[in-house]
Amino acid sequence: MKPIFNPTSEQCFELEGEGIYNFVRHKEVVDKLVHEGRYNEACERRYEAFQLLAEALPEDEAMPLNWEHANSRAAISILYGSAVDHFRIGDLEMSMAQLELLLECDPEDHFEGVNILALCYIATEEWDAFDDLLIDLTDKSAEAVVARLWASFERGGELDKELVKLLRTRHKAYYEELLLDEHPDDEAFRSDIASDRPSQRAEAREWWLLTEPLWSEFPGLICKVKTEK
């Protein structure tokens, strides 16, 4: 039975589906695999679920999904999770495609996927696409400030001093994380990030661990920040 996209009064759709289109069930399986430490299997299962979603969505129009609807929210979560999986392994082309689809399915961007998408655009020198995102890269988000800082560095070869100041004063934990030589994924961090109210330091560490493969490939920004601290 194919999934049904039920329109709502909020100009979005509720993804109704059974069997292979029960994305709540897919997410439960993925979460169980992650909890058991079976990360490769979780990534594979998440990608398979993403493929089912991609095949179900119409090709010729955006289909914003209702975040308050359980199956729709689970589908959005799977889409974001798979994009992150591909980002982690350096498959930026796939990650970009998934994140672009994510923004169509979730215009409110509950996972703030725009910040990872911005990094992908910078790494692949998709500058027109990056410039289109700038309006969504706000000062309130540390990740967005880092993306803007990296973009200015890649384009001009120098650090934007105002963005450095903004990062250092408003997002101190992220600035200090950039300066560290070691970023341990230890028990203290894991306990902090899993708590109901994780500290900004833990959130900065989580962000670093996600983006570390990118900085290993493009070390220029981090080296420059450390040099001019």
Tab-separated table of C-alpha atoms in Angstrom:
chain	number	residue	atom	x	y	z
A	1	MET	CA	0.000	0.000	0.000
A	2	LYS	CA	1.461	3.337	-1.085
A	3	PRO	CA	1.708	6.202	1.401
A	4	ILE	CA	-0.859	8.983	1.411
A	5	PHE	CA	-0.045	12.674	1.824
A	6	ASN	CA	-3.029	14.224	3.547
A	7	PRO	CA	-3.184	18.032	3.218
A	8	THR	CA	-3.780	20.064	6.371
A	9	SER	CA	-5.101	23.548	7.062
A	10	GLU	CA	-1.527	24.637	7.895
A	11	GLN	CA	-0.458	24.221	4.241
A	12	CYS	CA	1.541	21.087	4.924
A	13	PHE	CA	0.935	17.353	4.662
A	14	GLU	CA	0.649	14.383	6.966
A	15	LEU	CA	2.459	11.330	5.663
A	16	GLU	CA	0.194	8.369	6.343
A	17	GLY	CA	1.718	4.988	5.684
A	18	GLU	CA	1.712	1.382	6.794
A	19	GLY	CA	4.226	-1.432	6.404
A	20	ILE	CA	7.419	-0.140	4.805
A	21	TYR	CA	6.073	3.431	5.005
A	22	ASN	CA	5.675	3.300	8.772
A	23	PHE	CA	8.570	5.642	9.539
A	24	VAL	CA	7.849	5.610	13.257
A	25	ARG	CA	8.716	1.925	13.190
A	26	HIS	CA	11.839	2.544	11.086
A	27	LYS	CA	13.020	5.131	13.598
A	28	GLU	CA	12.389	2.782	16.517
A	29	VAL	CA	14.549	0.121	14.866
A	30	VAL	CA	17.330	2.625	14.123
A	31	ASP	CA	17.241	3.983	17.682
A	32	LYS	CA	17.464	0.445	19.060
A	33	LEU	CA	20.509	-0.324	16.891
A	34	VAL	CA	22.211	2.890	18.014
A	35	HIS	CA	21.465	2.082	21.661
A	36	GLU	CA	23.076	-1.332	21.163
A	37	GLY	CA	26.155	0.241	19.600
A	38	ARG	CA	25.467	-1.255	16.165
A	39	TYR	CA	26.157	2.010	14.375
A	40	ASN	CA	26.908	0.673	10.889
A	41	GLU	CA	23.670	-1.290	10.869
A	42	ALA	CA	21.816	1.771	12.109
A	43	CYS	CA	23.229	3.893	9.274
A	44	GLU	CA	22.305	1.257	6.690
A	45	ARG	CA	18.773	0.908	8.044
A	46	ARG	CA	18.358	4.675	8.163
A	47	TYR	CA	19.524	5.019	4.561
A	48	GLU	CA	17.112	2.320	3.430
A	49	ALA	CA	14.277	4.208	5.138
A	50	PHE	CA	15.444	7.447	3.511
A	51	GLN	CA	15.311	5.786	0.094
A	52	LEU	CA	11.710	4.740	0.729
A	53	LEU	CA	10.855	8.318	1.675
A	54	ALA	CA	12.624	9.771	-1.367
A	55	GLU	CA	10.783	7.398	-3.677
A	56	ALA	CA	7.449	8.276	-2.065
A	57	LEU	CA	7.862	12.044	-2.354
A	58	PRO	CA	6.722	13.661	-5.630
A	59	GLU	CA	9.540	14.786	-7.903
A	60	ASP	CA	7.938	17.942	-9.249
A	61	GLU	CA	6.863	19.754	-6.076
A	62	ALA	CA	7.970	20.383	-2.520
A	63	MET	CA	6.040	18.443	0.098
A	64	PRO	CA	6.294	20.140	3.515
A	65	LEU	CA	5.427	17.663	6.241
A	66	ASN	CA	3.565	18.341	9.479
A	67	TRP	CA	6.052	18.207	12.358
A	68	GLU	CA	3.230	17.537	14.843
A	69	HIS	CA	2.253	14.348	12.988
A	70	ALA	CA	4.159	11.330	14.340
A	71	ASN	CA	4.888	9.489	11.084
A	72	SER	CA	5.803	12.717	9.293
A	73	ARG	CA	8.113	13.771	12.131
A	74	ALA	CA	9.784	10.353	12.115
A	75	ALA	CA	10.369	10.641	8.357
A	76	ILE	CA	11.962	14.078	8.831
A	77	SER	CA	14.156	12.681	11.606
A	78	ILE	CA	15.315	9.798	9.415
A	79	LEU	CA	16.089	12.175	6.568
A	80	TYR	CA	18.190	14.415	8.808
A	81	GLY	CA	19.928	11.451	10.439
A	82	SER	CA	20.932	9.943	7.112
A	83	ALA	CA	22.268	13.310	5.937
A	84	VAL	CA	24.422	13.460	9.066
A	85	ASP	CA	25.609	9.887	8.471
A	86	HIS	CA	26.843	10.829	5.005
A	87	PHE	CA	28.380	14.067	6.284
A	88	ARG	CA	30.381	12.104	8.846
A	89	ILE	CA	31.923	9.841	6.202
A	90	GLY	CA	32.693	12.718	3.856
A	91	ASP	CA	30.032	11.989	1.241
A	92	LEU	CA	29.150	15.656	0.957
A	93	GLU	CA	27.296	15.367	-2.343
A	94	MET	CA	24.797	12.925	-0.866
A	95	SER	CA	24.577	14.898	2.365
A	96	MET	CA	23.841	18.098	0.417
A	97	ALA	CA	21.084	16.428	-1.596
A	98	GLN	CA	19.492	15.047	1.548
A	99	LEU	CA	19.727	18.327	3.445
A	100	GLU	CA	18.196	20.229	0.547
A	101	LEU	CA	15.331	17.737	0.571
A	102	LEU	CA	15.102	18.112	4.343
A	103	LEU	CA	14.529	21.859	4.026
A	104	GLU	CA	11.730	21.187	1.557
A	105	CYS	CA	10.096	18.667	3.885
A	106	ASP	CA	10.709	20.719	7.040
A	107	PRO	CA	10.791	24.433	6.145
A	108	GLU	CA	10.949	25.335	9.853
A	109	ASP	CA	14.216	23.346	10.008
A	110	HIS	CA	13.717	21.834	13.446
A	111	PHE	CA	17.129	20.128	13.288
A	112	GLU	CA	18.928	23.269	12.036
A	113	GLY	CA	20.218	21.297	9.083
A	114	VAL	CA	20.938	24.565	7.287
A	115	ASN	CA	24.145	24.895	9.332
A	116	ILE	CA	25.558	21.583	8.074
A	117	LEU	CA	24.362	22.348	4.558
A	118	ALA	CA	26.300	25.631	4.683
A	119	LEU	CA	29.493	23.717	5.548
A	120	CYS	CA	28.884	21.370	2.620
A	121	TYR	CA	28.465	24.301	0.236
A	122	ILE	CA	31.707	25.898	1.440
A	123	ALA	CA	33.680	22.649	1.174
A	124	THR	CA	32.452	22.076	-2.391
A	125	GLU	CA	32.735	25.786	-3.319
A	126	GLU	CA	29.051	26.087	-4.148
A	127	TRP	CA	29.191	29.793	-3.416
A	128	ASP	CA	25.924	30.828	-5.080
A	129	ALA	CA	24.063	28.231	-3.049
A	130	PHE	CA	25.875	29.325	0.112
A	131	ASP	CA	24.955	32.969	-0.480
A	132	ASP	CA	21.312	31.956	-0.800
A	133	LEU	CA	21.547	30.457	2.712
A	134	LEU	CA	23.120	33.480	4.352
A	135	ILE	CA	19.799	34.917	5.468
A	136	ASP	CA	19.260	31.787	7.588
A	137	LEU	CA	22.744	31.803	9.173
A	138	THR	CA	21.996	33.963	12.187
A	139	ASP	CA	24.138	35.340	15.010
A	140	LYS	CA	22.084	33.301	17.480
A	141	SER	CA	23.591	30.038	16.236
A	142	ALA	CA	27.236	29.269	16.997
A	143	GLU	CA	27.317	26.770	14.136
A	144	ALA	CA	26.075	29.432	11.735
A	145	VAL	CA	28.711	31.915	12.927
A	146	VAL	CA	31.466	29.339	12.369
A	147	ALA	CA	30.116	28.651	8.872
A	148	ARG	CA	30.160	32.345	8.022
A	149	LEU	CA	33.644	32.695	9.484
A	150	TRP	CA	34.928	29.766	7.430
A	151	ALA	CA	33.311	31.110	4.274
A	152	SER	CA	34.939	34.520	4.702
A	153	PHE	CA	38.295	32.839	5.339
A	154	GLU	CA	38.061	30.598	2.271
A	155	ARG	CA	37.061	33.518	0.085
A	156	GLY	CA	39.519	36.099	1.372
A	157	GLY	CA	42.283	34.219	3.134
A	158	GLU	CA	41.850	36.202	6.360
A	159	LEU	CA	39.676	35.956	9.445
A	160	ASP	CA	36.710	38.275	9.759
A	161	LYS	CA	37.566	39.968	13.061
A	162	GLU	CA	33.948	40.877	13.805
A	163	LEU	CA	32.845	37.266	13.401
A	164	VAL	CA	35.743	36.089	15.587
A	165	LYS	CA	34.679	38.587	18.254
A	166	LEU	CA	31.077	37.444	17.963
A	167	LEU	CA	32.094	33.808	18.351
A	168	ARG	CA	34.397	34.565	21.289
A	169	THR	CA	31.889	36.686	23.214
A	170	ARG	CA	28.476	35.212	22.413
A	171	HIS	CA	29.473	31.575	21.793
A	172	LYS	CA	32.507	31.201	24.033
A	173	ALA	CA	32.263	27.417	24.406
A	174	TYR	CA	32.446	26.912	20.639
A	175	TYR	CA	35.341	29.343	20.294
A	176	GLU	CA	37.272	27.567	23.040
A	177	GLU	CA	36.524	24.182	21.449
A	178	LEU	CA	38.214	25.361	18.250
A	179	LEU	CA	41.364	26.175	20.238
A	180	LEU	CA	41.699	22.768	21.890
A	181	ASP	CA	44.232	20.215	20.702
A	182	GLU	CA	42.253	17.317	22.173
A	183	HIS	CA	38.493	16.772	22.048
A	184	PRO	CA	37.883	13.614	24.100
A	185	ASP	CA	34.662	11.708	23.612
A	186	ASP	CA	34.807	10.593	27.239
A	187	GLU	CA	32.357	9.549	29.918
A	188	ALA	CA	32.052	13.060	31.341
A	189	PHE	CA	31.062	14.440	27.949
A	190	ARG	CA	28.617	11.639	27.232
A	191	SER	CA	26.929	12.041	30.602
A	192	ASP	CA	26.645	15.796	30.081
A	193	ILE	CA	25.275	15.666	26.542
A	194	ALA	CA	22.736	12.976	27.499
A	195	SER	CA	21.357	15.031	30.387
A	196	ASP	CA	18.128	17.001	30.252
A	197	ARG	CA	20.086	20.260	30.162
A	198	PRO	CA	23.466	19.683	28.526
A	199	SER	CA	26.044	22.405	29.051
A	200	GLN	CA	27.155	24.678	26.228
A	201	ARG	CA	30.591	23.079	26.505
A	202	ALA	CA	29.077	19.641	25.858
A	203	GLU	CA	27.057	20.975	22.924
A	204	ALA	CA	30.214	22.522	21.482
A	205	ARG	CA	32.055	19.208	21.882
A	206	GLU	CA	29.203	17.347	20.175
A	207	TRP	CA	29.373	19.806	17.274
A	208	TRP	CA	33.138	19.395	17.037
A	209	LEU	CA	32.950	15.597	16.968
A	210	LEU	CA	30.405	15.837	14.152
A	211	THR	CA	32.450	18.278	12.062
A	212	GLU	CA	35.951	17.007	12.894
A	213	PRO	CA	36.356	15.043	9.613
A	214	LEU	CA	35.768	18.277	7.717
A	215	TRP	CA	38.429	20.186	9.655
A	216	SER	CA	40.878	17.317	9.119
A	217	GLU	CA	40.443	17.808	5.380
A	218	PHE	CA	40.325	21.619	5.555
A	219	PRO	CA	42.571	22.588	8.498
A	220	GLY	CA	43.217	26.176	7.409
A	221	LEU	CA	40.506	27.896	9.445
A	222	ILE	CA	41.326	26.132	12.707
A	223	CYS	CA	45.050	26.794	12.291
A	224	LYS	CA	44.368	30.463	11.621
A	225	VAL	CA	42.086	30.832	14.640
A	226	LYS	CA	44.702	29.208	16.899
A	227	THR	CA	47.452	31.398	15.470
A	228	GLU	CA	45.554	34.631	16.044
A	229	LYS	CA	43.909	33.824	19.376
